[in-house]
Amino acid sequence: MRSNLPAYELATPADLGGALALLAGGYRPFAGGTDLMVLAEAGKLPHRRWVSVWGLGELRGIAVSPKEVTIGALTTYSQLQRHGLLRAEYPLLAAAARETGGVAIQNRGTLGGNVANGSPAADSPPALLVYDAELELVSPDGIRRVPYGGFHRGYRKMDLGTGELIRAFRLPRRPPGRWRETYRKVGTRRAQAISKVCFAGAIAVAGNVVDDVRVALGSVAPMPLRCTRTEAVLRGKPLTAEAIAAARAELASEIAPIDDFRSTARYRLRVAQELLVDFLRQPNV
Ligand SMILES: Cc1cc2nc3c(=O)[nH]c(=O)nc-3n(C[C@H](O)[C@H](O)[C@H](O)COP(=O)(O)OP(=O)(O)OC[C@H]3O[C@@H](n4cnc5c(N)ncnc54)[C@H](O)[C@@H]3O)c2cc1C
């Protein structure tokens, strides 16, 4: 059943200050609307007062400095894919953007909305986790920077205060050529499907020894998950069949997939393990 749209209010402030004042007064942020309009269409959007942040320049743009790249929260999937430096230095994020929805969603859906929506099945969080992203949050009290690794606290629970906006994501830059990276999404079909499992991994191997490794998954826990215990099993060890088997076993104890209408816990566990093994077995280039 559709919501009665005239019963809703959508304020369009001219600047960030105006938006923050409205948010402090009980309004909620409305960015691309690709998640929110689905709820509205289904009659499941109980909150009535929304503030459009779409026009806020402070939340837009991609800035590159020698140390980090800052991606505005309103950056769309199309913009992520088009940016040459992001494609070259953060291929997992570009791949996640490519795998998200279809062209219409990619032109309108934002990175900030994907993260703030808090879905454990969202496609970009595993990439952001692998890249050690930091969030820049803004409220009338000022700016707060939090590591993305600690942002998700449980199912749709986040370290995001009422009235606080995600302004940007900061990604540290890394020396070129050190990492081999893989992003994989498993869904019912190639386009317009929410992930049954999504996987992001980066590994740096010196000789045959794992110098460093990062593994993060979606749809295998109540929130997007960086698998630090699985990483610890591999770090500093030769990348042997035994080490890969140990990591595969550790992953099973670290994730907590569930049965739902998209898939089963058993299938998700198996797929997550095979994606990890595939990633680790690829030759280092
Ligand atoms: C057909 C279809 C296909 C889709 N496919 C995929 C897919 O393959 N993978 C995937 O991950 N997602 C998918 N989505 C979900 C959705 O498109 C993404 O989550 C998108 O990134 C949401 O961004 P948005 O700007 O549209 O968010 P909105 O709908 O505007 O907002 C979503 C939530 O985030 C909050 N919010 C938005 N911006 C901010 C901010 N800057 N600060 C604080 N809170 C904020 C809002 O209050 C709301 O709670 C799909 C959706 C549809 C309709």
XYZ file of C-alpha atoms and ligand atoms in Angstrom:
338
model
C 0.000 0.000 0.000
C 1.380 3.444 -0.934
C 1.904 6.184 1.628
C -0.250 9.278 1.301
C 2.461 11.607 -0.056
C 0.666 14.927 0.721
C 0.920 13.936 4.394
C 4.719 14.285 4.164
C 6.869 17.387 4.329
C 10.140 17.758 2.389
C 12.057 20.886 3.368
C 14.784 22.165 1.022
C 17.139 24.432 2.977
C 19.611 26.617 1.077
C 22.659 25.634 3.101
C 24.132 23.181 5.584
C 23.330 25.437 8.571
C 19.658 25.481 7.587
C 19.626 21.699 7.174
C 21.279 21.097 10.559
C 18.759 23.415 12.275
C 15.886 21.422 10.769
C 17.525 18.100 11.724
C 17.906 19.351 15.311
C 14.165 20.075 15.240
C 13.220 16.487 14.368
C 13.517 16.378 10.568
C 15.399 13.479 8.976
C 17.786 13.503 6.019
C 16.558 12.638 2.540
C 19.392 12.236 0.007
C 18.834 10.382 -3.296
C 15.652 8.824 -1.881
C 16.285 5.419 -3.473
C 15.845 3.593 -0.150
C 13.306 5.991 1.315
C 10.982 6.028 -1.717
C 10.745 2.224 -1.633
C 9.503 2.515 1.956
C 7.104 5.312 0.988
C 5.727 3.248 -1.896
C 5.191 0.328 0.487
C 3.440 2.525 3.074
C 6.272 1.871 5.556
C 7.609 5.369 6.124
C 6.124 6.441 9.459
C 8.281 9.555 9.913
C 6.685 12.577 8.203
C 9.212 15.427 8.261
C 12.185 15.196 5.903
C 14.914 17.549 4.858
C 16.403 17.221 1.376
C 20.190 17.381 1.563
C 20.546 16.898 -2.210
C 21.371 20.567 -2.846
C 24.055 20.902 -0.168
C 27.443 21.590 -1.772
C 29.177 20.777 1.550
C 28.240 17.114 1.075
C 29.410 16.931 -2.539
C 32.676 16.471 -4.384
C 35.730 14.233 -4.372
C 38.938 15.892 -3.109
C 42.377 14.330 -3.485
C 45.362 15.190 -1.280
C 48.704 13.378 -0.980
C 47.514 11.584 2.184
C 43.826 10.882 1.594
C 40.830 11.077 -0.676
C 37.690 12.739 0.672
C 34.426 11.590 -0.884
C 31.333 13.715 -0.192
C 28.377 11.771 1.217
C 26.216 12.734 -1.783
C 28.598 11.130 -4.266
C 26.569 8.823 -6.480
C 27.568 5.387 -7.764
C 27.950 6.823 -11.279
C 30.343 9.471 -9.982
C 32.355 6.845 -8.066
C 32.749 4.795 -11.241
C 33.694 7.760 -13.418
C 36.483 9.047 -11.153
C 39.826 7.924 -12.595
C 41.815 8.035 -9.356
C 39.138 6.163 -7.408
C 39.036 3.480 -10.084
C 42.821 3.137 -9.975
C 43.472 3.356 -6.227
C 40.208 2.062 -4.723
C 39.044 -0.559 -7.226
C 36.850 -2.327 -4.647
C 34.733 0.791 -4.206
C 34.415 1.298 -7.960
C 33.474 -2.375 -8.359
C 30.850 -2.149 -5.592
C 29.384 0.935 -7.313
C 29.251 -0.946 -10.624
C 27.406 -3.839 -8.953
C 24.834 -1.630 -7.215
C 21.346 -1.461 -8.749
C 20.886 -0.375 -12.362
C 21.751 2.879 -14.131
C 18.877 4.870 -12.596
C 19.870 3.840 -9.056
C 23.538 4.496 -9.826
C 22.703 8.040 -10.954
C 20.675 8.865 -7.860
C 21.753 6.586 -4.962
C 24.506 8.002 -2.761
C 27.373 6.517 -0.775
C 26.176 8.358 2.352
C 22.663 6.957 1.960
C 23.992 3.438 1.470
C 25.936 3.582 4.748
C 23.331 5.504 6.793
C 20.580 3.140 5.693
C 22.439 0.567 7.800
C 21.595 -2.512 5.755
C 23.919 -5.477 6.401
C 23.455 -6.379 2.701
C 24.649 -3.034 1.306
C 27.388 -3.353 -1.308
C 29.786 -0.494 -0.579
C 30.450 -1.017 3.190
C 32.807 -4.007 2.735
C 34.961 -1.909 0.378
C 34.989 1.018 2.835
C 35.965 -1.370 5.655
C 38.877 -2.799 3.674
C 40.136 0.734 2.933
C 40.058 1.765 6.631
C 37.679 4.613 5.813
C 36.916 7.317 8.316
C 33.559 9.107 8.501
C 33.189 12.811 8.899
C 29.940 13.542 10.747
C 28.509 17.025 11.112
C 25.962 18.425 13.578
C 25.262 21.828 15.173
C 27.992 20.885 17.709
C 30.632 20.704 14.962
C 32.484 17.973 13.093
C 33.215 14.507 14.494
C 35.520 12.007 12.804
C 34.963 8.317 13.508
C 36.656 5.210 12.097
C 34.184 3.423 9.837
C 35.330 0.129 11.388
C 33.412 0.981 14.591
C 30.460 2.803 13.016
C 28.012 -0.095 12.703
C 26.953 -1.312 16.141
C 24.317 -3.950 15.321
C 21.369 -4.483 13.013
C 20.701 -0.976 11.611
C 22.345 0.501 14.719
C 25.068 3.072 14.061
C 27.256 5.594 15.799
C 25.187 8.390 14.226
C 23.373 10.809 16.526
C 19.894 12.170 15.816
C 20.449 15.365 13.922
C 23.890 14.263 12.735
C 24.717 14.035 9.018
C 27.409 12.063 7.271
C 29.350 14.801 5.489
C 32.112 12.749 3.881
C 34.244 9.607 3.798
C 38.020 9.868 4.116
C 40.127 7.108 2.610
C 43.868 6.979 3.377
C 46.026 6.681 0.268
C 48.328 3.696 -0.017
C 51.584 3.029 -1.841
C 50.759 1.835 -5.366
C 51.334 -1.755 -6.445
C 51.378 -3.366 -2.998
C 47.887 -4.844 -2.851
C 45.972 -7.413 -4.862
C 42.247 -6.762 -4.459
C 39.003 -8.604 -5.174
C 35.350 -7.566 -4.942
C 32.650 -10.188 -5.488
C 28.874 -9.950 -5.224
C 26.661 -13.005 -5.240
C 22.979 -12.324 -5.872
C 20.046 -13.950 -7.577
C 20.987 -12.352 -10.899
C 23.596 -9.914 -12.190
C 21.586 -6.679 -12.074
C 19.134 -5.119 -9.623
C 19.631 -7.849 -7.031
C 20.432 -7.322 -3.363
C 23.447 -9.387 -2.310
C 23.136 -12.824 -0.788
C 26.786 -12.343 0.067
C 29.250 -9.646 -0.918
C 32.991 -9.860 -0.381
C 35.873 -7.399 -0.446
C 39.456 -8.456 0.096
C 42.935 -6.955 -0.238
C 46.166 -8.827 0.301
C 49.832 -7.845 0.212
C 52.216 -10.769 -0.164
C 56.006 -10.491 0.101
C 57.805 -13.610 -1.082
C 55.106 -16.125 -0.229
C 54.408 -14.520 3.157
C 51.243 -12.538 3.887
C 52.527 -9.102 4.756
C 49.011 -7.726 5.305
C 45.442 -8.736 4.506
C 41.970 -7.245 4.829
C 38.703 -9.096 4.473
C 35.174 -7.699 4.825
C 31.771 -9.105 3.935
C 28.131 -8.081 3.673
C 24.993 -10.162 4.317
C 26.733 -12.540 6.720
C 26.052 -10.791 10.054
C 23.651 -8.173 11.480
C 25.964 -5.485 10.078
C 28.734 -5.161 7.485
C 31.685 -7.053 8.944
C 35.465 -6.680 8.812
C 36.775 -10.170 9.586
C 39.769 -9.303 11.748
C 40.153 -12.780 13.265
C 40.339 -14.369 9.828
C 42.904 -11.753 8.836
C 44.970 -12.531 11.964
C 45.132 -16.219 11.015
C 46.841 -15.243 7.743
C 48.976 -12.229 8.634
C 52.703 -12.998 8.759
C 52.236 -16.607 7.564
C 53.265 -18.282 4.322
C 50.248 -18.461 2.005
C 50.036 -22.258 2.001
C 47.079 -24.622 1.557
C 47.124 -25.143 5.353
C 46.953 -21.398 6.047
C 44.075 -21.005 3.580
C 42.204 -23.912 5.236
C 42.756 -22.346 8.672
C 41.422 -18.988 7.439
C 38.416 -20.709 5.881
C 37.639 -22.393 9.237
C 38.132 -19.155 11.193
C 35.759 -17.295 8.878
C 33.015 -19.791 9.749
C 33.337 -18.914 13.429
C 33.524 -15.181 12.773
C 30.427 -14.646 10.615
C 26.811 -15.275 11.619
C 24.674 -15.578 8.490
C 20.925 -16.081 8.781
C 18.078 -17.637 6.804
C 15.846 -15.032 5.186
C 13.758 -14.581 2.031
C 16.898 -14.044 -0.066
C 18.950 -17.057 0.996
C 19.835 -19.525 3.730
C 22.483 -19.383 6.434
C 24.035 -22.577 5.078
C 24.357 -21.240 1.530
C 25.745 -17.916 2.732
C 28.361 -19.610 4.904
C 29.494 -21.861 2.089
C 29.633 -19.028 -0.449
C 31.507 -16.728 1.950
C 34.100 -19.434 2.561
C 34.536 -20.195 -1.139
C 34.875 -16.492 -1.991
C 37.634 -16.249 0.621
C 39.443 -19.309 -0.715
C 39.151 -18.080 -4.325
C 40.550 -14.706 -3.301
C 43.497 -16.243 -1.427
C 44.326 -18.708 -4.194
C 44.582 -16.129 -6.952
C 48.176 -15.686 -8.061
C 49.848 -12.600 -6.722
C 50.523 -10.017 -9.441
C 15.836 -0.929 -7.449
C 16.871 -0.747 -6.356
C 18.052 -1.443 -6.426
C 19.018 -1.313 -5.421
N 20.165 -2.021 -5.510
C 21.091 -1.935 -4.535
C 22.269 -2.722 -4.590
O 22.501 -3.487 -5.536
N 23.174 -2.595 -3.573
C 22.970 -1.750 -2.523
O 23.815 -1.682 -1.615
N 21.838 -0.978 -2.432
C 20.906 -1.057 -3.410
N 19.763 -0.306 -3.330
C 19.556 0.558 -2.160
C 19.872 2.067 -2.361
O 19.844 2.443 -3.707
C 21.240 2.452 -1.768
O 21.287 2.081 -0.400
C 21.521 3.962 -1.917
O 22.889 4.176 -1.811
C 20.816 4.824 -0.889
O 21.227 6.184 -1.081
P 20.163 7.356 -1.159
O 20.933 8.619 -1.308
O 19.134 7.097 -2.182
O 19.543 7.259 0.320
P 18.112 7.756 0.850
O 17.045 6.837 0.389
O 17.907 9.214 0.588
O 18.358 7.565 2.424
C 18.619 6.296 2.987
C 18.827 6.457 4.506
O 20.035 7.141 4.771
C 19.788 8.358 5.497
N 20.742 9.327 4.934
C 20.936 9.591 3.614
N 21.966 10.432 3.463
C 22.456 10.697 4.694
C 23.548 11.469 5.198
N 24.386 12.161 4.388
N 23.765 11.509 6.542
C 22.963 10.797 7.387
N 21.926 10.048 6.969
C 21.672 9.993 5.654
C 18.321 8.677 5.268
O 17.772 9.422 6.347
C 17.739 7.274 5.178
O 17.552 6.749 6.480
C 18.780 -0.428 -4.323
C 17.573 0.305 -4.264
C 16.626 0.142 -5.262
C 15.338 0.926 -5.172
